[in-house]
Short mmCIF file of C-alpha atoms and ligand atoms in Angstrom, two decimals:
data_model
loop_
_atom_site.label_atom_id
_atom_site.label_comp_id
_atom_site.label_asym_id
_atom_site.label_seq_id
_atom_site.Cartn_x
_atom_site.Cartn_y
_atom_site.Cartn_z
CA MET A 1 -0.08 -0.11 0.03
CA SER A 2 1.11 3.40 -0.78
CA GLY A 3 -0.01 7.14 -1.25
CA PRO A 4 -1.77 9.41 1.22
CA ASN A 5 -4.24 6.93 2.76
CA LYS A 6 -1.60 4.74 4.40
CA ASN A 7 -1.93 6.88 7.55
CA TYR A 8 -5.72 6.86 7.46
CA ASP A 9 -6.77 5.02 10.46
CA PRO A 10 -8.63 2.80 11.01
CA VAL A 11 -9.83 2.08 7.38
CA GLU A 12 -7.22 1.66 4.65
CA VAL A 13 -8.40 1.47 0.99
CA THR A 14 -6.43 0.57 -2.05
CA PRO A 15 -8.34 1.68 -5.14
CA LEU A 16 -7.37 -1.37 -7.09
CA HIS A 17 -9.16 -4.09 -5.00
CA ALA A 18 -12.91 -4.05 -5.82
CA ASP A 19 -13.87 -5.62 -2.53
CA GLU A 20 -12.30 -2.76 -0.53
CA VAL A 21 -14.28 -0.14 -2.49
CA GLU A 22 -17.36 -2.04 -2.04
CA ARG A 23 -16.71 -2.77 1.66
CA THR A 24 -16.07 1.19 1.99
CA ARG A 25 -19.47 2.00 0.00
CA ASP A 26 -21.27 -0.64 2.23
CA GLU A 27 -19.99 1.15 5.48
CA ALA A 28 -21.22 4.29 4.18
CA LEU A 29 -24.31 3.12 3.12
CA ASP A 30 -25.06 1.51 6.58
CA ALA A 31 -23.95 4.45 8.56
CA PHE A 32 -26.30 6.86 6.72
CA ARG A 33 -29.17 4.25 7.15
CA THR A 34 -28.60 4.05 10.64
CA ALA A 35 -27.88 7.83 11.56
CA ALA A 36 -30.61 8.57 13.98
CA ASP A 37 -30.78 12.21 13.61
CA LEU A 38 -29.54 15.17 11.54
CA SER A 39 -26.36 15.67 13.92
CA ALA A 40 -25.57 11.91 13.51
CA LEU A 41 -25.94 12.18 9.78
CA GLN A 42 -23.59 15.11 9.49
CA GLU A 43 -20.77 13.10 11.46
CA ALA A 44 -21.54 10.06 9.19
CA LYS A 45 -21.04 12.29 6.19
CA LEU A 46 -17.74 13.67 7.39
CA ALA A 47 -16.43 10.21 7.85
CA HIS A 48 -17.59 8.86 4.63
CA LEU A 49 -17.68 11.69 2.20
CA GLY A 50 -15.28 14.30 3.91
CA GLU A 51 -11.93 15.05 2.51
CA ARG A 52 -10.24 12.31 4.31
CA SER A 53 -12.99 9.57 3.84
CA PRO A 54 -11.76 6.58 2.43
CA ILE A 55 -13.41 7.04 -0.89
CA ALA A 56 -12.11 10.57 -1.14
CA LEU A 57 -8.61 9.20 -0.72
CA ALA A 58 -9.10 6.32 -3.08
CA ASN A 59 -10.25 8.65 -5.73
CA ARG A 60 -7.15 10.95 -5.39
CA GLU A 61 -5.05 7.82 -6.09
CA ILE A 62 -6.42 6.93 -9.21
CA GLY A 63 -4.04 9.47 -10.92
CA ALA A 64 -1.05 7.60 -9.45
CA LEU A 65 -2.19 4.23 -11.06
CA PRO A 66 -0.58 3.01 -14.23
CA PRO A 67 -2.60 4.26 -17.21
CA GLN A 68 -4.12 0.92 -18.10
CA ALA A 69 -5.72 0.46 -14.56
CA ARG A 70 -7.12 3.98 -14.30
CA LYS A 71 -10.41 3.58 -16.21
CA GLU A 72 -11.48 0.47 -14.36
CA ALA A 73 -10.68 1.95 -11.12
CA GLY A 74 -12.27 5.19 -12.11
CA GLN A 75 -15.47 3.62 -12.96
CA ARG A 76 -15.62 1.32 -9.82
CA ILE A 77 -14.83 4.22 -7.61
CA GLY A 78 -17.06 6.73 -9.33
CA SER A 79 -20.07 4.23 -9.03
CA ALA A 80 -19.38 3.74 -5.14
CA ARG A 81 -19.13 7.54 -4.89
CA LYS A 82 -22.38 8.02 -6.48
CA ALA A 83 -24.23 5.35 -4.54
CA ILE A 84 -22.74 6.85 -1.21
CA ASN A 85 -23.89 10.47 -2.18
CA GLU A 86 -27.13 9.04 -3.07
CA ALA A 87 -27.64 7.41 0.25
CA TYR A 88 -26.74 10.51 2.00
CA ALA A 89 -28.94 12.56 0.13
CA ALA A 90 -31.95 10.23 0.70
CA ARG A 91 -31.45 9.82 4.46
CA LEU A 92 -31.06 13.71 4.81
CA ALA A 93 -34.56 14.13 3.02
CA VAL A 94 -36.12 11.65 5.55
CA LEU A 95 -34.39 12.98 8.74
CA GLU A 96 -35.17 16.76 7.58
CA ALA A 97 -38.75 15.83 7.09
CA GLU A 98 -38.93 14.13 10.46
CA HIS A 99 -37.49 16.96 12.09
CA GLU A 100 -40.04 19.51 10.63
CA GLU A 101 -42.64 17.55 11.79
CA ARG A 102 -41.23 17.52 15.21
CA MET A 103 -40.87 21.20 15.26
CA LEU A 104 -44.29 21.87 14.04
CA ALA A 105 -45.59 19.62 16.85
CA THR A 106 -43.71 20.86 19.74
CA GLU A 107 -43.74 24.63 18.79
CA GLN A 108 -47.43 24.78 18.82
CA VAL A 109 -48.77 27.69 20.94
CA ASP A 110 -51.51 26.94 23.04
CA VAL A 111 -53.38 30.33 23.03
CA THR A 112 -55.97 29.05 25.55
CA LEU A 113 -53.32 28.86 28.24
CA PRO A 114 -53.94 31.58 31.07
CA SER A 115 -51.49 34.55 30.71
CA SER A 116 -49.29 35.69 33.75
CA LEU A 117 -48.55 39.07 32.38
CA LEU A 118 -49.98 42.15 33.75
CA PRO A 119 -51.95 44.35 31.00
CA GLY A 120 -50.52 47.80 30.56
CA ALA A 121 -52.07 50.79 31.98
CA ARG A 122 -52.05 54.53 31.19
CA HIS A 123 -49.43 56.50 33.40
CA PRO A 124 -51.15 58.70 35.82
CA LEU A 125 -49.29 61.57 34.82
CA SER A 126 -50.76 61.19 31.34
CA LEU A 127 -54.28 60.96 32.78
CA ILE A 128 -53.91 63.91 35.18
CA SER A 129 -52.63 65.95 32.05
CA GLU A 130 -55.62 65.09 30.22
CA GLN A 131 -58.06 65.78 33.10
CA ILE A 132 -56.66 69.35 33.39
CA ALA A 133 -56.88 69.87 29.59
CA ASP A 134 -60.47 68.79 29.98
CA VAL A 135 -61.25 71.27 32.65
CA PHE A 136 -59.95 74.23 30.52
CA THR A 137 -61.10 73.12 27.21
CA ALA A 138 -64.62 72.90 28.81
CA LEU A 139 -64.13 76.47 29.59
CA GLY A 140 -63.40 77.15 25.91
CA TRP A 141 -59.65 77.34 26.30
CA ASP A 142 -57.20 75.77 23.64
CA VAL A 143 -54.37 73.32 24.48
CA ALA A 144 -50.97 74.76 23.13
CA GLU A 145 -47.92 73.10 23.00
CA GLY A 146 -44.13 73.93 22.46
CA PRO A 147 -40.96 72.07 21.83
CA GLU A 148 -38.97 70.41 24.61
CA VAL A 149 -35.52 71.88 23.27
CA GLU A 150 -36.28 75.45 23.32
CA ALA A 151 -34.59 78.80 22.33
CA GLU A 152 -33.02 80.25 25.38
CA TRP A 153 -34.69 83.85 24.42
CA LEU A 154 -38.15 82.24 24.64
CA ASN A 155 -37.33 80.29 27.92
CA PHE A 156 -35.67 83.30 29.61
CA ASP A 157 -35.30 86.65 27.70
CA ALA A 158 -38.98 86.96 26.25
CA LEU A 159 -40.20 86.16 29.91
CA ASN A 160 -38.20 88.99 31.30
CA PHE A 161 -35.29 87.12 33.01
CA GLN A 162 -32.36 89.34 33.35
CA PRO A 163 -29.14 88.04 31.87
CA ASP A 164 -27.64 87.36 35.39
CA HIS A 165 -30.94 85.76 36.57
CA PRO A 166 -29.89 82.69 38.83
CA ALA A 167 -32.09 80.42 37.09
CA ARG A 168 -29.85 80.68 34.13
CA GLN A 169 -26.97 79.25 35.88
CA MET A 170 -25.36 75.91 34.75
CA GLN A 171 -26.51 74.22 37.75
CA ASP A 172 -30.19 74.64 36.85
CA THR A 173 -30.68 74.61 33.30
CA PHE A 174 -29.38 71.99 30.67
CA PHE A 175 -27.71 73.94 27.83
CA VAL A 176 -27.69 72.40 24.37
CA GLU A 177 -24.18 72.01 23.06
CA PRO A 178 -22.18 73.67 21.53
CA ALA A 179 -22.02 76.25 24.25
CA GLY A 180 -23.61 79.53 23.07
CA SER A 181 -26.07 77.69 20.81
CA GLY A 182 -28.69 79.69 22.29
CA THR A 183 -30.76 76.52 23.03
CA VAL A 184 -31.93 74.98 26.24
CA LEU A 185 -33.96 72.00 27.45
CA ARG A 186 -36.90 74.03 28.73
CA THR A 187 -36.75 74.70 32.38
CA HIS A 188 -40.51 75.29 32.60
CA THR A 189 -43.58 75.58 30.26
CA SER A 190 -43.68 79.32 30.37
CA PRO A 191 -41.95 79.73 26.99
CA VAL A 192 -45.31 78.39 25.53
CA GLN A 193 -46.73 81.51 26.80
CA ALA A 194 -44.45 83.53 24.74
CA ARG A 195 -44.92 81.32 21.81
CA SER A 196 -48.64 81.47 22.18
CA MET A 197 -48.57 85.40 22.17
CA LEU A 198 -46.19 85.51 19.39
CA THR A 199 -48.34 83.31 17.05
CA ARG A 200 -51.95 84.23 18.21
CA THR A 201 -54.03 87.37 18.51
CA PRO A 202 -55.96 88.18 21.55
CA PRO A 203 -58.15 87.08 23.13
CA ILE A 204 -55.79 84.23 24.08
CA TYR A 205 -56.96 81.48 26.48
CA VAL A 206 -54.60 78.63 26.57
CA ILE A 207 -53.49 75.67 28.66
CA CYS A 208 -50.10 74.16 28.12
CA PRO A 209 -49.10 70.79 29.55
CA GLY A 210 -45.60 69.48 29.01
CA ARG A 211 -42.22 68.05 29.98
CA VAL A 212 -39.56 70.20 31.54
CA PHE A 213 -36.01 69.58 32.48
CA ARG A 214 -33.62 70.72 35.46
CA THR A 215 -30.27 69.66 36.57
CA ASP A 216 -31.94 68.12 39.87
CA GLU A 217 -30.72 64.87 41.36
CA LEU A 218 -33.46 62.30 41.43
CA ASP A 219 -34.87 62.04 45.08
CA ALA A 220 -38.42 61.78 46.73
CA THR A 221 -39.32 65.33 45.82
CA HIS A 222 -37.06 66.19 42.61
CA THR A 223 -36.72 64.63 39.24
CA PRO A 224 -34.64 66.24 36.55
CA VAL A 225 -37.33 65.55 33.86
CA PHE A 226 -40.80 66.48 35.30
CA TYR A 227 -44.20 67.72 33.96
CA GLN A 228 -45.74 71.29 34.34
CA VAL A 229 -48.99 72.92 33.31
CA GLU A 230 -49.30 76.49 32.29
CA GLY A 231 -52.19 78.68 31.76
CA LEU A 232 -52.42 81.76 30.18
CA VAL A 233 -55.13 84.45 29.34
CA VAL A 234 -54.64 87.72 27.23
CA ASP A 235 -57.88 89.78 26.88
CA GLU A 236 -59.01 93.20 27.61
CA GLY A 237 -59.72 94.02 31.03
CA ILE A 238 -58.19 91.12 32.66
CA THR A 239 -57.53 91.47 36.34
CA LEU A 240 -55.94 89.57 39.28
CA ALA A 241 -59.56 88.67 40.34
CA HIS A 242 -60.05 86.67 36.94
CA LEU A 243 -56.91 84.76 38.10
CA LYS A 244 -58.13 83.83 41.39
CA GLY A 245 -61.70 82.90 40.17
CA THR A 246 -60.20 80.44 37.56
CA LEU A 247 -57.84 79.03 40.11
CA ASP A 248 -60.71 78.34 42.32
CA HIS A 249 -62.65 76.40 39.56
CA PHE A 250 -59.49 74.61 38.86
CA VAL A 251 -58.98 73.40 42.32
CA VAL A 252 -62.55 72.32 42.91
CA SER A 253 -62.31 70.36 39.43
CA MET A 254 -59.16 68.69 40.40
CA PHE A 255 -59.72 68.11 44.20
CA GLY A 256 -63.28 68.22 44.78
CA GLU A 257 -65.27 70.54 46.94
CA GLY A 258 -63.74 71.58 50.26
CA LEU A 259 -60.40 72.46 49.21
CA GLU A 260 -59.34 76.05 47.95
CA ALA A 261 -56.29 77.79 46.78
CA ARG A 262 -54.81 81.11 48.20
CA LEU A 263 -52.46 83.51 46.53
CA ARG A 264 -49.24 84.43 48.47
CA PRO A 265 -47.21 87.35 47.21
CA ASN A 266 -43.83 86.36 45.57
CA PHE A 267 -41.69 87.25 42.75
CA PHE A 268 -41.51 85.92 39.17
CA PRO A 269 -39.92 88.09 36.39
CA PHE A 270 -42.87 87.38 34.00
CA THR A 271 -45.68 88.38 36.13
CA GLU A 272 -46.37 91.64 38.30
CA PRO A 273 -47.84 91.24 40.76
CA SER A 274 -46.82 87.77 41.24
CA ALA A 275 -47.95 84.94 43.71
CA GLU A 276 -47.40 81.41 44.71
CA VAL A 277 -50.65 79.53 44.69
CA ASP A 278 -51.27 77.42 47.86
CA LEU A 279 -53.53 74.82 48.37
CA LYS A 280 -55.46 74.12 51.51
CA CYS A 281 -53.57 70.91 53.07
CA PHE A 282 -55.47 67.83 51.76
CA VAL A 283 -54.62 65.88 54.94
CA CYS A 284 -55.39 68.10 57.78
CA ARG A 285 -57.61 70.55 55.67
CA GLY A 286 -56.39 73.43 58.12
CA ALA A 287 -57.16 71.70 61.26
CA SER A 288 -53.46 71.53 62.71
CA VAL A 289 -52.89 75.25 62.47
CA GLY A 290 -52.47 76.39 66.17
CA ASN A 291 -53.32 73.04 67.48
CA PRO A 292 -50.30 71.20 68.89
CA ASP A 293 -52.49 67.94 69.68
CA ARG A 294 -52.95 67.58 65.86
CA PRO A 295 -49.76 68.25 64.26
CA CYS A 296 -49.71 67.78 60.32
CA ARG A 297 -46.57 66.15 58.92
CA THR A 298 -47.59 67.21 55.30
CA CYS A 299 -48.02 70.73 55.79
CA GLY A 300 -45.89 71.28 58.81
CA SER A 301 -49.13 72.50 60.63
CA GLU A 302 -49.28 75.51 58.35
CA GLY A 303 -52.58 74.37 56.74
CA TRP A 304 -51.47 75.09 53.37
CA ILE A 305 -49.01 73.48 50.74
CA GLU A 306 -47.42 75.21 47.98
CA TRP A 307 -48.57 74.18 44.54
CA GLY A 308 -47.46 76.56 41.79
CA GLY A 309 -46.85 80.21 40.76
CA CYS A 310 -49.26 82.90 39.20
CA GLY A 311 -49.53 86.47 38.47
CA VAL A 312 -50.68 89.14 36.21
CA VAL A 313 -48.57 89.09 32.84
CA ASN A 314 -45.73 91.66 33.19
CA PRO A 315 -46.50 94.30 30.75
CA ARG A 316 -42.92 93.86 29.48
CA VAL A 317 -43.59 90.36 28.49
CA LEU A 318 -46.79 91.48 26.44
CA GLN A 319 -44.59 93.98 24.66
CA ALA A 320 -41.64 91.49 24.01
CA CYS A 321 -44.29 89.21 22.45
CA GLY A 322 -45.84 91.85 20.27
CA ILE A 323 -48.99 92.50 22.34
CA ASP A 324 -50.16 96.27 23.25
CA PRO A 325 -50.01 96.38 26.97
CA GLU A 326 -52.10 99.59 26.97
CA ARG A 327 -54.98 97.68 25.37
CA TYR A 328 -54.50 94.21 26.81
CA SER A 329 -53.71 92.48 30.00
CA GLY A 330 -53.54 88.91 31.12
CA PHE A 331 -52.94 86.23 33.82
CA ALA A 332 -50.89 83.35 33.99
CA PHE A 333 -50.08 80.39 36.23
CA GLY A 334 -48.07 77.32 36.30
CA MET A 335 -47.73 74.14 38.37
CA GLY A 336 -46.18 70.91 38.63
CA LEU A 337 -48.07 67.85 37.47
CA GLU A 338 -46.20 65.55 40.08
CA ARG A 339 -46.88 67.66 42.81
CA THR A 340 -50.66 67.83 41.78
CA LEU A 341 -50.79 64.08 41.67
CA MET A 342 -49.09 63.67 44.79
CA PHE A 343 -51.62 66.01 46.61
CA ARG A 344 -54.64 64.51 44.79
CA ASN A 345 -53.65 60.81 45.09
CA GLY A 346 -51.40 60.73 48.37
CA VAL A 347 -48.45 59.57 46.09
CA GLU A 348 -45.53 60.17 48.57
CA ASP A 349 -42.54 59.49 46.53
CA MET A 350 -42.01 60.99 43.20
CA ARG A 351 -39.45 58.15 42.20
CA ASP A 352 -42.76 56.08 41.78
CA MET A 353 -43.73 58.18 38.77
CA VAL A 354 -40.60 57.69 36.85
CA GLU A 355 -39.78 54.06 37.33
CA GLY A 356 -42.49 52.86 35.08
CA ASP A 357 -43.73 49.94 37.17
CA VAL A 358 -47.03 48.97 35.72
CA ARG A 359 -48.41 47.84 39.08
CA PHE A 360 -48.16 51.76 40.27
CA SER A 361 -49.94 52.92 37.01
CA ARG A 362 -52.60 50.23 37.22
CA GLN A 363 -53.81 51.66 40.81
CA PHE A 364 -55.00 54.77 38.95
CA GLY A 365 -57.46 52.46 37.10
CA MET A 366 -57.16 53.10 33.51
CA GLU A 367 -56.03 49.97 31.63
CA ILE A 368 -55.07 50.31 27.99
N1 DAH B 1 -42.52 78.98 35.43
C1 DAH B 1 -42.68 79.01 36.77
C2 DAH B 1 -41.71 77.72 37.44
O1 DAH B 1 -41.29 76.98 36.57
C3 DAH B 1 -44.11 78.70 37.34
C4 DAH B 1 -44.81 80.05 36.98
C5 DAH B 1 -44.97 80.95 37.88
C6 DAH B 1 -45.71 79.96 36.01
C7 DAH B 1 -45.71 81.98 37.70
C8 DAH B 1 -46.45 81.06 35.60
C9 DAH B 1 -46.40 82.16 36.57
O2 DAH B 1 -47.24 81.21 34.54
O3 DAH B 1 -47.50 83.23 36.41
O4 DAH B 1 -41.57 77.90 38.55
#
């Protein structure tokens, strides 16, 4: 024996001996026939049809034979290879069909099985935002929107923030790069006031819910991304009294009879006069005030809690937005939706509102 197949172990084939070729062929046919599955068949294919299989090695040796022996050896080996190839293909077809049948049977989905997944629910902040919009659209107001990436001019300058106002500091505002781009992530919904005045003609009655951003760390009472709702009225003869009446209606619509708002003087650059809107404490309803036996943790026994800001629109803002302050006046207010939800539904930790746990959302009762 000679040639490359002499190192092949354990089967050695000499192409010249018919019985060796036939034995090799029969072994291959046997191996294919008994291959139980596709991976066994692939193993058998490698052994009996692969590059170092006896039949391949024998085939390679034909060229080394004396010319008169080549034809006969070539025919014998060729027909054995053909038989082996055919046996492989036949078994492959059978095993593939079996495999497919098995997959179809085992991958069947039983759609009648009970599901353990909780169905989704709308987020309470979406619900409260829509509810607020409903209160005001019922009064004939429009819902106005603005972009979250806002011009610094609309977020600050148009609203009468001076260039050195502390709210512009890096630690409060997300400035959009490159530095000096004049663009910020809006820090409040008040730029929508400016947009509304620039794009509409009075009378203007708009409510503007939206997402705002500040460089706050997430804790129980702060999140860097939160929601506000802004209200703006510009018309002839608008006074602080209209503001108070509107807020009273808003409070009753959101919290029910028995809770009221009060205005406490404060400063905002875009309103003059300005006030904080306080809400009567929803826990003690004022009963803790001057009553050491009944202290209230929620309002610190003050009887009121801070809800938002408001005021009469500063004439400078009207002017910056192209509205004649001699003819028109207006009022504005703005509050956080998270705070509103905390007050109305007793949510104690703001983090619950940002985590997106469906079990939290489901408590508010609106499934998708
Ligand atoms: N933009 C203010 C803030 O984010 C809230 C606010 C105060 C809105 C007074 C107003 C307003 O419309 O009149 O703190």
